[in-house]
Short mmCIF file of C-alpha atoms (C1' of nucleotides) in Angstrom, two decimals:
data_model
loop_
_atom_site.label_atom_id
_atom_site.label_comp_id
_atom_site.label_asym_id
_atom_site.label_seq_id
_atom_site.Cartn_x
_atom_site.Cartn_y
_atom_site.Cartn_z
CA MET A 176 0.00 -0.05 0.09
CA LYS A 177 2.33 2.70 -1.15
CA THR A 178 0.37 4.22 -4.03
CA SER A 179 -0.28 7.29 -2.53
CA ALA A 180 -3.32 9.75 -3.42
CA GLY A 181 -2.92 12.02 -6.32
CA THR A 182 -2.39 10.84 -10.05
CA SER A 183 -3.25 7.35 -9.84
CA ARG A 184 -0.23 5.49 -11.57
CA ARG A 185 -1.35 2.87 -13.87
CA LEU A 186 0.11 -0.35 -12.24
CA GLY A 187 -0.12 -3.33 -14.66
CA THR A 188 1.87 -5.25 -12.29
CA ARG A 189 2.12 -8.72 -11.37
CA GLY A 190 3.61 -10.15 -8.09
CA GLN A 191 4.88 -7.98 -5.32
CA PRO A 192 7.29 -5.48 -6.37
CA GLU A 193 8.07 -4.32 -3.06
CA GLU A 194 8.47 -7.85 -1.73
CA SER A 195 10.93 -8.46 -4.38
CA ARG A 196 13.01 -5.45 -3.73
CA ALA A 197 13.06 -6.08 -0.02
CA ALA A 198 14.30 -9.56 -0.67
CA ILE A 199 17.14 -8.48 -2.76
CA LEU A 200 18.07 -5.88 -0.28
CA LYS A 201 18.01 -8.44 2.75
CA ALA A 202 20.05 -11.11 0.63
CA ALA A 203 22.36 -8.09 -0.49
CA VAL A 204 22.97 -7.06 3.23
CA ALA A 205 24.01 -10.66 3.90
CA GLU A 206 26.14 -11.12 0.96
CA PHE A 207 28.00 -7.96 1.43
CA ALA A 208 28.49 -8.77 5.30
CA GLU A 209 29.95 -11.78 4.34
CA HIS A 210 32.05 -11.19 1.59
CA GLY A 211 33.00 -7.60 1.41
CA ILE A 212 32.19 -5.27 -1.39
CA ALA A 213 34.33 -7.04 -4.22
CA GLY A 214 33.81 -10.62 -2.87
CA ALA A 215 30.10 -10.10 -3.10
CA ARG A 216 28.83 -12.13 -6.12
CA THR A 217 25.56 -10.76 -7.65
CA ASP A 218 24.58 -14.07 -8.72
CA ALA A 219 24.72 -15.25 -5.29
CA ILE A 220 22.55 -12.41 -4.12
CA ALA A 221 20.00 -13.07 -6.56
CA GLN A 222 19.93 -16.77 -5.96
CA ALA A 223 19.53 -16.24 -2.18
CA ALA A 224 16.79 -13.78 -2.83
CA HIS A 225 14.87 -16.24 -5.06
CA VAL A 226 15.00 -14.03 -8.14
CA ASN A 227 16.43 -13.67 -11.35
CA LYS A 228 19.77 -11.87 -11.66
CA ALA A 229 18.43 -9.41 -14.10
CA LEU A 230 15.98 -8.21 -11.66
CA LEU A 231 18.68 -6.62 -9.55
CA TYR A 232 19.42 -4.72 -12.48
CA TYR A 233 15.65 -3.61 -12.69
CA TYR A 234 15.51 -2.34 -9.51
CA PHE A 235 19.15 -1.10 -8.81
CA LYS A 236 21.49 0.75 -11.51
CA ASP A 237 24.48 -1.75 -10.57
CA LYS A 238 26.11 -3.56 -7.76
CA ASP A 239 27.52 -0.42 -6.56
CA ALA A 240 24.00 1.31 -6.41
CA LEU A 241 22.73 -1.89 -4.88
CA TYR A 242 25.55 -1.59 -2.16
CA GLU A 243 24.74 1.98 -1.51
CA ALA A 244 21.24 1.16 -0.93
CA VAL A 245 22.51 -1.45 1.71
CA LEU A 246 24.47 1.39 3.41
CA ASP A 247 21.48 3.47 3.41
CA GLN A 248 19.36 0.92 5.11
CA VAL A 249 22.03 0.00 7.83
CA PHE A 250 22.79 3.79 8.75
CA SER A 251 19.32 5.06 8.57
CA GLY A 252 18.03 2.53 10.83
CA LEU A 253 20.97 3.38 13.19
CA ARG A 254 20.01 7.16 12.93
CA ALA A 255 16.44 6.61 13.61
CA ARG A 256 17.48 4.89 16.81
CA VAL A 257 19.94 6.95 18.07
CA VAL A 258 19.03 10.67 16.99
CA PRO A 259 15.93 11.05 19.30
CA VAL A 260 18.07 10.01 22.12
CA LEU A 261 20.62 12.49 21.40
CA GLU A 262 18.06 15.17 20.92
CA SER A 263 16.24 14.59 24.18
CA LYS A 264 16.45 16.67 27.20
CA LEU A 265 18.13 14.31 29.18
CA PRO A 266 21.00 15.09 31.62
CA PRO A 267 24.26 14.47 29.76
CA ARG A 268 25.28 11.31 32.00
CA GLN A 269 22.02 9.70 31.35
CA LYS A 270 22.08 10.78 27.71
CA MET A 271 25.37 9.27 27.10
CA LEU A 272 24.26 5.90 28.92
CA GLU A 273 20.93 5.97 26.87
CA TYR A 274 23.17 6.39 23.59
CA LEU A 275 25.35 3.71 24.47
CA GLY A 276 22.59 1.35 25.13
CA ALA A 277 20.73 2.43 21.89
CA TYR A 278 23.77 1.91 19.63
CA PHE A 279 24.51 -1.34 21.29
CA ASP A 280 21.31 -2.74 20.76
CA TYR A 281 21.00 -1.77 17.35
CA ILE A 282 24.08 -3.46 16.50
CA ALA A 283 23.14 -6.53 18.67
CA ALA A 284 19.93 -6.79 16.79
CA ASN A 285 21.62 -6.84 13.59
CA PRO A 286 25.14 -8.39 14.01
CA ARG A 287 25.97 -8.68 10.34
CA PHE A 288 25.81 -4.72 9.90
CA PRO A 289 29.32 -3.98 11.34
CA ARG A 290 30.88 -6.34 8.72
CA VAL A 291 29.12 -4.33 5.82
CA VAL A 292 30.56 -1.31 7.41
CA GLN A 293 33.82 -2.61 7.47
CA ALA A 294 33.68 -3.53 3.93
CA GLU A 295 33.16 0.13 3.26
CA TRP A 296 36.18 1.33 5.40
CA MET A 297 38.06 -1.09 3.33
CA GLN A 298 36.78 0.19 -0.10
CA SER A 299 39.47 2.63 -0.71
CA GLY A 300 42.90 2.84 1.16
CA THR A 301 44.20 6.26 2.15
CA LYS A 302 41.44 8.29 0.42
CA GLY A 303 37.85 7.94 0.89
CA SER A 304 35.67 6.40 -1.46
CA ALA A 305 32.84 8.25 -3.16
CA HIS A 306 29.88 7.07 -1.04
CA MET A 307 32.10 6.79 1.91
CA ARG A 308 32.11 10.61 2.07
CA ARG A 309 28.45 10.76 1.51
CA VAL A 310 27.83 8.43 4.12
CA ALA A 311 29.87 10.43 6.58
CA GLN A 312 28.31 13.74 5.73
CA GLU A 313 24.74 12.39 5.85
CA TYR A 314 24.98 10.16 8.92
CA PHE A 315 28.05 10.37 11.06
CA ARG A 316 28.54 14.00 11.05
CA PRO A 317 25.33 15.11 12.64
CA ILE A 318 25.50 11.99 15.20
CA PHE A 319 29.12 12.88 15.75
CA GLU A 320 28.47 16.73 16.19
CA LYS A 321 25.44 15.79 18.92
CA LEU A 322 27.59 13.68 20.55
CA ALA A 323 30.46 16.25 20.96
CA ASP A 324 27.87 18.55 22.43
CA VAL A 325 26.92 15.99 24.91
CA LEU A 326 30.53 15.53 25.87
CA ARG A 327 31.17 19.30 26.23
CA GLU A 328 28.15 19.65 28.37
CA GLY A 329 29.01 17.14 30.69
CA MET A 330 32.68 18.18 31.06
CA GLU A 331 31.32 21.70 31.83
CA ALA A 332 29.08 20.20 34.53
CA GLY A 333 32.13 18.34 36.05
CA GLU A 334 30.42 15.18 35.33
CA PHE A 335 32.75 14.02 32.66
CA ARG A 336 36.69 13.81 32.61
CA ALA A 337 38.27 15.63 30.03
CA VAL A 338 38.03 14.00 26.57
CA ASN A 339 38.72 14.89 23.06
CA ALA A 340 35.43 13.92 20.86
CA MET A 341 37.94 12.93 18.19
CA ASP A 342 39.28 10.30 20.54
CA PHE A 343 36.24 9.27 22.46
CA VAL A 344 33.82 8.93 19.76
CA PRO A 345 35.95 6.40 17.68
CA SER A 346 36.96 4.52 20.65
CA VAL A 347 33.28 3.95 21.70
CA VAL A 348 32.35 2.86 18.27
CA GLY A 349 35.26 0.45 18.23
CA VAL A 350 34.46 -1.10 21.62
CA ILE A 351 30.90 -1.47 20.54
CA ILE A 352 31.64 -2.61 16.81
CA PHE A 353 34.54 -4.63 17.24
CA TYR A 354 33.09 -7.44 19.41
CA PHE A 355 30.62 -8.12 16.91
CA SER A 356 32.84 -8.34 13.95
CA ALA A 357 35.31 -10.45 15.83
CA ALA A 358 32.95 -12.81 17.10
CA PRO A 359 33.51 -15.52 14.43
CA LEU A 360 37.09 -15.46 15.64
CA MET A 361 36.47 -15.55 19.18
CA LYS A 362 34.09 -18.34 18.65
CA THR A 363 36.88 -20.48 17.66
CA LEU A 364 39.23 -19.42 20.62
CA MET A 365 36.67 -19.72 23.48
CA LYS A 366 33.87 -22.34 24.37
CA VAL A 367 31.37 -19.77 24.70
CA ASP A 368 29.10 -18.68 21.97
CA PRO A 369 29.86 -15.03 21.89
CA LEU A 370 26.47 -14.24 20.28
CA SER A 371 24.46 -16.12 22.64
CA VAL A 372 21.57 -14.32 24.56
CA GLU A 373 22.99 -14.15 27.92
CA ARG A 374 26.63 -13.39 26.56
CA ILE A 375 25.11 -10.42 24.97
CA ARG A 376 23.28 -9.31 27.91
CA GLU A 377 26.53 -9.69 29.90
CA ARG A 378 28.51 -7.78 27.07
CA ARG A 379 26.15 -4.96 27.23
CA ALA A 380 26.46 -4.35 30.78
CA PHE A 381 30.21 -4.55 30.35
CA VAL A 382 30.33 -1.96 27.69
CA LEU A 383 28.30 0.55 29.58
CA ASP A 384 30.25 -0.18 32.59
CA PHE A 385 33.43 0.07 30.75
CA ILE A 386 32.77 3.27 29.15
CA SER A 387 31.15 4.92 32.19
CA ALA A 388 34.36 4.09 34.31
CA ALA A 389 36.37 5.47 31.50
CA LEU A 390 34.49 8.74 31.27
CA PHE A 391 32.50 9.52 34.24
CA VAL A 392 34.46 11.21 37.08
CA MET B 137 57.32 -2.13 -17.54
CA LYS B 138 60.46 -0.37 -16.51
CA THR B 139 62.98 -1.18 -19.02
CA SER B 140 64.47 2.00 -18.78
CA ALA B 141 67.93 3.22 -19.14
CA GLY B 142 70.00 3.77 -16.02
CA THR B 143 70.61 1.73 -13.07
CA SER B 144 66.99 1.78 -11.89
CA ARG B 145 66.71 -1.32 -9.43
CA ARG B 146 66.08 -3.94 -11.79
CA LEU B 147 64.79 -6.89 -9.89
CA GLY B 148 63.64 -9.57 -12.46
CA THR B 149 67.02 -10.61 -13.64
CA ARG B 150 68.85 -12.91 -11.38
CA GLY B 151 69.77 -10.40 -8.82
CA GLN B 152 68.56 -10.99 -5.14
CA PRO B 153 65.82 -13.72 -4.97
CA GLU B 154 65.15 -12.24 -1.38
CA GLU B 155 64.70 -9.15 -2.45
CA SER B 156 61.99 -10.07 -5.05
CA ARG B 157 60.49 -11.96 -2.35
CA ALA B 158 60.47 -9.37 -0.15
CA ALA B 159 59.04 -6.66 -2.78
CA ILE B 160 56.20 -9.01 -3.40
CA LEU B 161 55.22 -9.53 0.15
CA LYS B 162 55.50 -5.71 0.88
CA ALA B 163 53.39 -4.95 -2.09
CA ALA B 164 50.90 -7.71 -1.07
CA VAL B 165 50.61 -6.11 2.27
CA ALA B 166 49.63 -2.81 0.90
CA GLU B 167 47.04 -4.24 -1.85
CA PHE B 168 45.54 -6.54 0.39
CA ALA B 169 45.27 -3.68 3.01
CA GLU B 170 43.70 -1.52 0.45
CA HIS B 171 41.22 -3.88 -1.26
CA GLY B 172 40.67 -6.74 0.91
CA ILE B 173 41.26 -10.14 0.01
CA ALA B 174 38.68 -10.45 -2.63
CA GLY B 175 39.35 -7.15 -4.13
CA ALA B 176 43.27 -7.54 -4.22
CA ARG B 177 44.48 -8.04 -7.69
CA THR B 178 47.44 -10.19 -8.37
CA ASP B 179 48.62 -7.89 -11.44
CA ALA B 180 48.49 -4.82 -9.20
CA ILE B 181 50.74 -6.61 -6.67
CA ALA B 182 53.25 -7.66 -9.22
CA GLN B 183 53.23 -4.17 -10.96
CA ALA B 184 53.90 -2.44 -7.47
CA ALA B 185 56.62 -4.69 -6.70
CA HIS B 186 58.18 -4.26 -10.17
CA VAL B 187 58.01 -7.95 -10.87
CA ASN B 188 56.34 -10.07 -13.30
CA LYS B 189 53.11 -11.68 -12.45
CA ALA B 190 54.38 -15.10 -12.76
CA LEU B 191 56.82 -14.45 -10.22
CA LEU B 192 54.34 -14.38 -7.62
CA TYR B 193 53.66 -18.05 -8.55
CA TYR B 194 57.20 -18.80 -8.42
CA TYR B 195 57.47 -17.72 -4.75
CA PHE B 196 53.92 -18.60 -3.47
CA LYS B 197 51.55 -21.35 -4.37
CA ASP B 198 48.61 -18.85 -5.01
CA LYS B 199 46.92 -15.85 -4.26
CA ASP B 200 45.70 -17.47 -0.74
CA ALA B 201 49.15 -18.63 0.07
CA LEU B 202 50.36 -15.07 -0.63
CA TYR B 203 47.74 -13.56 1.71
CA GLU B 204 48.63 -16.20 4.20
CA ALA B 205 52.42 -15.17 4.17
CA VAL B 206 51.03 -11.59 4.57
CA LEU B 207 49.24 -12.63 7.66
CA ASP B 208 52.24 -14.35 9.04
CA GLN B 209 54.33 -11.30 8.69
CA VAL B 210 51.71 -9.07 10.24
CA PHE B 211 51.15 -11.17 13.26
CA SER B 212 54.54 -12.46 13.95
CA GLY B 213 55.63 -8.99 14.04
CA LEU B 214 52.96 -7.96 16.51
CA ARG B 215 53.86 -11.19 18.68
CA ALA B 216 57.67 -10.18 18.42
CA ARG B 217 56.65 -6.92 20.13
CA VAL B 218 54.06 -7.89 22.40
CA VAL B 219 54.93 -11.22 23.96
CA PRO B 220 58.22 -10.17 25.78
CA VAL B 221 56.36 -7.69 27.56
CA LEU B 222 53.61 -10.06 28.60
CA GLU B 223 56.48 -12.70 29.76
CA SER B 224 58.02 -9.92 31.57
CA LYS B 225 58.15 -9.71 35.46
CA LEU B 226 56.41 -6.36 35.86
CA PRO B 227 53.59 -5.76 38.35
CA PRO B 228 50.26 -6.10 36.57
CA ARG B 229 49.41 -2.41 36.18
CA GLN B 230 52.73 -1.38 34.60
CA LYS B 231 52.63 -4.70 32.20
CA MET B 232 49.13 -3.60 31.16
CA LEU B 233 50.43 -0.23 30.38
CA GLU B 234 53.61 -1.66 28.63
CA TYR B 235 51.42 -3.94 26.71
CA LEU B 236 48.90 -1.24 25.54
CA GLY B 237 51.80 0.89 24.36
CA ALA B 238 53.84 -1.86 22.58
CA TYR B 239 50.50 -2.77 20.84
CA PHE B 240 49.80 0.76 19.91
CA ASP B 241 53.25 1.53 18.72
CA TYR B 242 53.18 -1.34 16.28
CA ILE B 243 49.92 -0.39 14.89
CA ALA B 244 50.80 3.23 14.49
CA ALA B 245 53.98 2.16 12.96
CA ASN B 246 52.05 0.10 10.47
CA PRO B 247 48.45 1.89 10.03
CA ARG B 248 47.69 -0.43 7.01
CA PHE B 249 47.80 -3.61 9.51
CA PRO B 250 44.32 -3.35 10.78
CA ARG B 251 42.94 -3.51 7.37
CA VAL B 252 44.50 -6.63 6.53
CA VAL B 253 43.18 -7.98 9.45
CA GLN B 254 39.58 -6.70 8.85
CA ALA B 255 39.72 -8.50 5.68
CA GLU B 256 40.35 -11.49 7.39
CA TRP B 257 37.69 -10.92 9.63
CA MET B 258 35.38 -10.78 6.58
CA GLN B 259 36.45 -13.53 4.91
CA SER B 260 34.02 -15.70 6.04
CA GLY B 261 30.98 -14.93 7.72
CA THR B 262 29.46 -16.89 10.68
CA LYS B 263 32.05 -19.73 10.62
CA GLY B 264 35.66 -19.03 10.62
CA SER B 265 37.95 -19.39 7.45
CA ALA B 266 40.56 -22.10 7.34
CA HIS B 267 43.54 -19.74 8.09
CA MET B 268 41.49 -17.54 10.53
CA ARG B 269 41.60 -20.53 12.70
CA ARG B 270 45.29 -20.98 12.14
CA VAL B 271 45.96 -17.37 12.78
CA ALA B 272 43.89 -17.60 15.93
CA GLN B 273 45.53 -20.76 17.31
CA GLU B 274 49.19 -19.50 16.60
CA TYR B 275 48.98 -15.93 17.37
CA PHE B 276 45.70 -14.74 19.21
CA ARG B 277 45.43 -17.71 21.73
CA PRO B 278 48.76 -17.41 23.35
CA ILE B 279 48.70 -13.65 23.70
CA PHE B 280 45.10 -13.69 24.81
CA GLU B 281 45.97 -16.47 27.63
CA LYS B 282 48.88 -14.34 28.84
CA LEU B 283 46.81 -11.22 28.96
CA ALA B 284 44.01 -13.06 31.03
CA ASP B 285 46.83 -14.22 33.44
CA VAL B 286 47.77 -10.25 33.85
CA LEU B 287 44.12 -9.40 34.38
CA ARG B 288 43.61 -12.09 37.03
CA GLU B 289 46.88 -11.16 38.77
CA GLY B 290 45.93 -7.43 38.94
CA MET B 291 42.43 -8.21 40.09
CA GLU B 292 43.59 -10.43 42.74
CA ALA B 293 46.17 -7.77 43.89
CA GLY B 294 43.02 -5.50 44.17
CA GLU B 295 44.50 -3.11 41.50
CA PHE B 296 42.04 -3.91 38.72
CA ARG B 297 38.24 -3.54 38.63
CA ALA B 298 36.49 -6.72 37.98
CA VAL B 299 36.52 -7.60 34.31
CA ASN B 300 36.02 -10.75 32.33
CA ALA B 301 38.90 -11.04 29.83
CA MET B 302 36.39 -12.10 26.87
CA ASP B 303 35.03 -8.84 27.27
CA PHE B 304 38.20 -6.55 28.21
CA VAL B 305 40.36 -7.88 25.59
CA PRO B 306 38.22 -7.42 22.49
CA SER B 307 37.39 -3.98 23.73
CA VAL B 308 40.86 -2.97 24.02
CA VAL B 309 41.75 -4.34 20.52
CA GLY B 310 38.84 -2.46 19.27
CA VAL B 311 39.89 0.75 20.62
CA ILE B 312 43.45 0.72 19.30
CA ILE B 313 42.61 -0.59 15.83
CA PHE B 314 39.41 1.13 15.07
CA TYR B 315 40.97 4.51 15.14
CA PHE B 316 43.36 3.56 12.47
CA SER B 317 40.92 1.54 9.97
CA ALA B 318 38.41 4.49 10.47
CA ALA B 319 41.13 7.15 9.98
CA PRO B 320 40.14 7.80 5.93
CA LEU B 321 36.66 8.49 7.05
CA MET B 322 37.62 10.61 9.81
CA LYS B 323 39.92 12.63 7.65
CA THR B 324 36.73 13.49 5.58
CA LEU B 325 34.89 14.47 8.74
CA MET B 326 37.49 16.67 10.56
CA LYS B 327 40.05 19.24 9.57
CA VAL B 328 42.64 17.66 11.48
CA ASP B 329 44.88 14.69 9.80
CA PRO B 330 44.18 11.71 12.00
CA LEU B 331 47.29 10.06 11.27
CA SER B 332 49.62 13.09 11.65
CA VAL B 333 52.65 12.68 14.36
CA GLU B 334 51.21 15.01 16.96
CA ARG B 335 47.88 13.55 16.57
CA ILE B 336 49.08 9.92 16.95
CA ARG B 337 51.15 10.95 20.17
CA GLU B 338 47.99 12.53 21.73
CA ARG B 339 45.88 9.51 20.57
CA ARG B 340 48.22 7.32 22.26
CA ALA B 341 48.19 9.31 25.48
CA PHE B 342 44.49 8.94 25.31
CA VAL B 343 44.18 5.21 24.66
CA LEU B 344 46.39 4.67 27.72
CA ASP B 345 44.61 6.99 30.13
CA PHE B 346 41.13 5.68 28.67
CA ILE B 347 41.71 2.12 29.39
CA SER B 348 43.53 2.82 32.69
CA ALA B 349 40.60 4.60 33.80
CA ALA B 350 38.22 1.83 32.75
CA LEU B 351 40.45 -0.89 34.57
CA PHE B 352 42.27 0.27 37.14
CA VAL B 353 40.43 0.79 40.70
"C1'" DT C 35 -19.32 -8.37 -19.31
"C1'" DT C 36 -15.66 -9.03 -22.74
"C1'" DC C 37 -11.73 -8.54 -24.90
"C1'" DA C 38 -7.76 -5.86 -26.75
"C1'" DT C 39 -4.11 -3.26 -25.32
"C1'" DA C 40 -0.51 -1.09 -22.54
"C1'" DT C 41 2.64 -1.80 -18.96
"C1'" DA C 42 4.89 -3.33 -14.65
"C1'" DA C 43 7.35 -7.57 -13.49
"C1'" DT C 44 10.13 -11.22 -14.41
"C1'" DT C 45 12.97 -14.49 -16.57
"C1'" DA C 46 16.73 -17.44 -19.92
"C1'" DA C 47 20.29 -16.76 -22.40
"C1'" DC C 48 23.89 -14.31 -23.64
"C1'" DC C 49 28.23 -11.36 -24.01
"C1'" DA C 50 32.20 -8.75 -23.08
"C1'" DG C 51 35.77 -7.54 -20.07
"C1'" DT C 52 38.35 -9.29 -16.13
"C1'" DT C 53 41.52 -12.09 -13.41
"C1'" DA C 54 43.92 -16.04 -11.32
"C1'" DG C 55 47.09 -19.05 -12.96
"C1'" DT C 56 49.99 -21.47 -16.69
"C1'" DT C 57 53.40 -22.59 -20.29
"C1'" DA C 58 57.36 -22.40 -22.60
"C1'" DG C 59 61.14 -20.48 -22.99
"C1'" DA C 60 64.93 -16.31 -21.77
"C1'" DT C 61 68.56 -14.64 -18.83
"C1'" DT C 62 72.28 -14.57 -15.37
"C1'" DG C 63 75.72 -16.12 -11.99
"C1'" DT C 64 78.96 -19.39 -10.91
"C1'" DA D 266 76.97 -25.95 -18.72
"C1'" DC D 267 73.26 -25.60 -15.54
"C1'" DA D 268 70.22 -24.62 -12.36
"C1'" DA D 269 68.11 -20.42 -9.96
"C1'" DT D 270 65.72 -16.88 -11.22
"C1'" DC D 271 62.73 -14.34 -14.15
"C1'" DT D 272 59.60 -12.97 -18.33
"C1'" DA D 273 56.11 -12.32 -22.24
"C1'" DA D 274 52.39 -14.32 -23.97
"C1'" DC D 275 48.36 -16.90 -23.41
"C1'" DT D 276 44.35 -19.34 -21.42
"C1'" DA D 277 40.08 -21.35 -18.82
"C1'" DA D 278 37.03 -19.71 -15.87
"C1'" DC D 279 34.34 -16.30 -13.82
"C1'" DT D 280 31.43 -12.02 -13.20
"C1'" DG D 281 28.92 -7.95 -13.90
"C1'" DG D 282 25.85 -6.41 -16.74
"C1'" DT D 283 22.52 -6.64 -21.06
"C1'" DT D 284 18.72 -8.30 -24.09
"C1'" DA D 285 15.13 -9.92 -26.32
"C1'" DA D 286 11.09 -12.31 -25.13
"C1'" DT D 287 7.61 -13.61 -21.35
"C1'" DT D 288 3.82 -13.51 -17.99
"C1'" DA D 289 0.58 -11.17 -15.29
"C1'" DT D 290 -2.35 -7.43 -14.06
"C1'" DA D 291 -4.94 -3.11 -14.87
"C1'" DT D 292 -7.73 -0.22 -17.83
"C1'" DG D 293 -11.17 1.13 -21.01
"C1'" DA D 294 -13.77 0.81 -25.09
"C1'" DA D 295 -17.63 -1.76 -26.97
#
DNA sequence: TTCATATAATTAACCAGTTAGTTAGATTGT
DNA sequence: ACAATCTAACTAACTGGTTAATTATATGAA
């Protein structure tokens, strides 16, 4: 139900186009996460989505555009969860905790997302790729700046230790994200499943405590 | 090709085989770091090493074996720096600080290494790839266990807060590594060069302080 | 109600460019 | 001479992307 009022467009459609598109996107997230941008195979995506490969190119311009759509889905979801918290009127300490929790929960609910992002980090070495810059501008900059505000506020209130946002923010992201992208490796190293429900609950508590201890006075 | 006049270092004739091998390996590190394992091009490696592509296959079985050699170089270097510290007789607090510093310095001196590793994380999604397990066994397990010992010791001495090694270790790695793999993105976001010498010095101080605050009582 | 028509959705088959890996031989120090 | 080192040229397989045809549905005139 997405035909909005106004000019009724003539839809001589069969099947559910939205379903196909969504299936493709979902399969693409998995494939890109698992093999990276260069390693992802369009045939594999089509097969996983139970769809002919040409349909990928019917809905998306090319592999790159499909990857871009994947990035948008991942980051718009993150933004939707996290920005409301940062724009709320909580005191800095609690706002930070809420932010950390929201971020963690989003990643925990979608453990393959970090890998999609890592694939993007990878994309081009020293200089940033084309849509890395776009993603940075559209998603990261606003979040980063709001987060820097919270830090400033907390430091002025004497509740936070003195930290540089340029140091603090990537550290937090690293702590949250790295655990999940390293999970397969950890699985081979320990007996415990790093992604079991209890483990994730423990991990969440640890992350909040760890960063609290590092940031709060 | 560089069949130029003059005495430009012409590897390729029967000069130093070790030099050729080393040149290939160095070029491979850069290429794998920049494009990941699937994105790396053997032609590009050969060209960067000023060597015929067939020579890669003279020294290394195939692309995969070359990547394995790259992994070994990266991780044996890390181990060489870090294990002596962990086996020294320092008190836990100082041993931990030494370890963090050594780790950080190794990565800072080779900022592309994290990307090589990320490429490996990526390699296979849920289950670990063949040589990820090997790397884990050969390099990570011993380091991890020694580190867990330090933690236990420090906690028993009442110098460390109560932390689970399974939580603490990947968090530390994440903090150290992520900054470098995110550097290209940060460069587009801030005015400061995240890899300048002063910035790296600042970053080092931050990391030590950040983790100290999070771990020490 | 019926039926031709337009068009969205979907596919099988194909193609051109790329890439890992090979082969057959050349070069060089000893 | 001869083996270690190195290369130009080649190939088999793969992969992103295209094309031409096909199916299903809505629309509207008769």
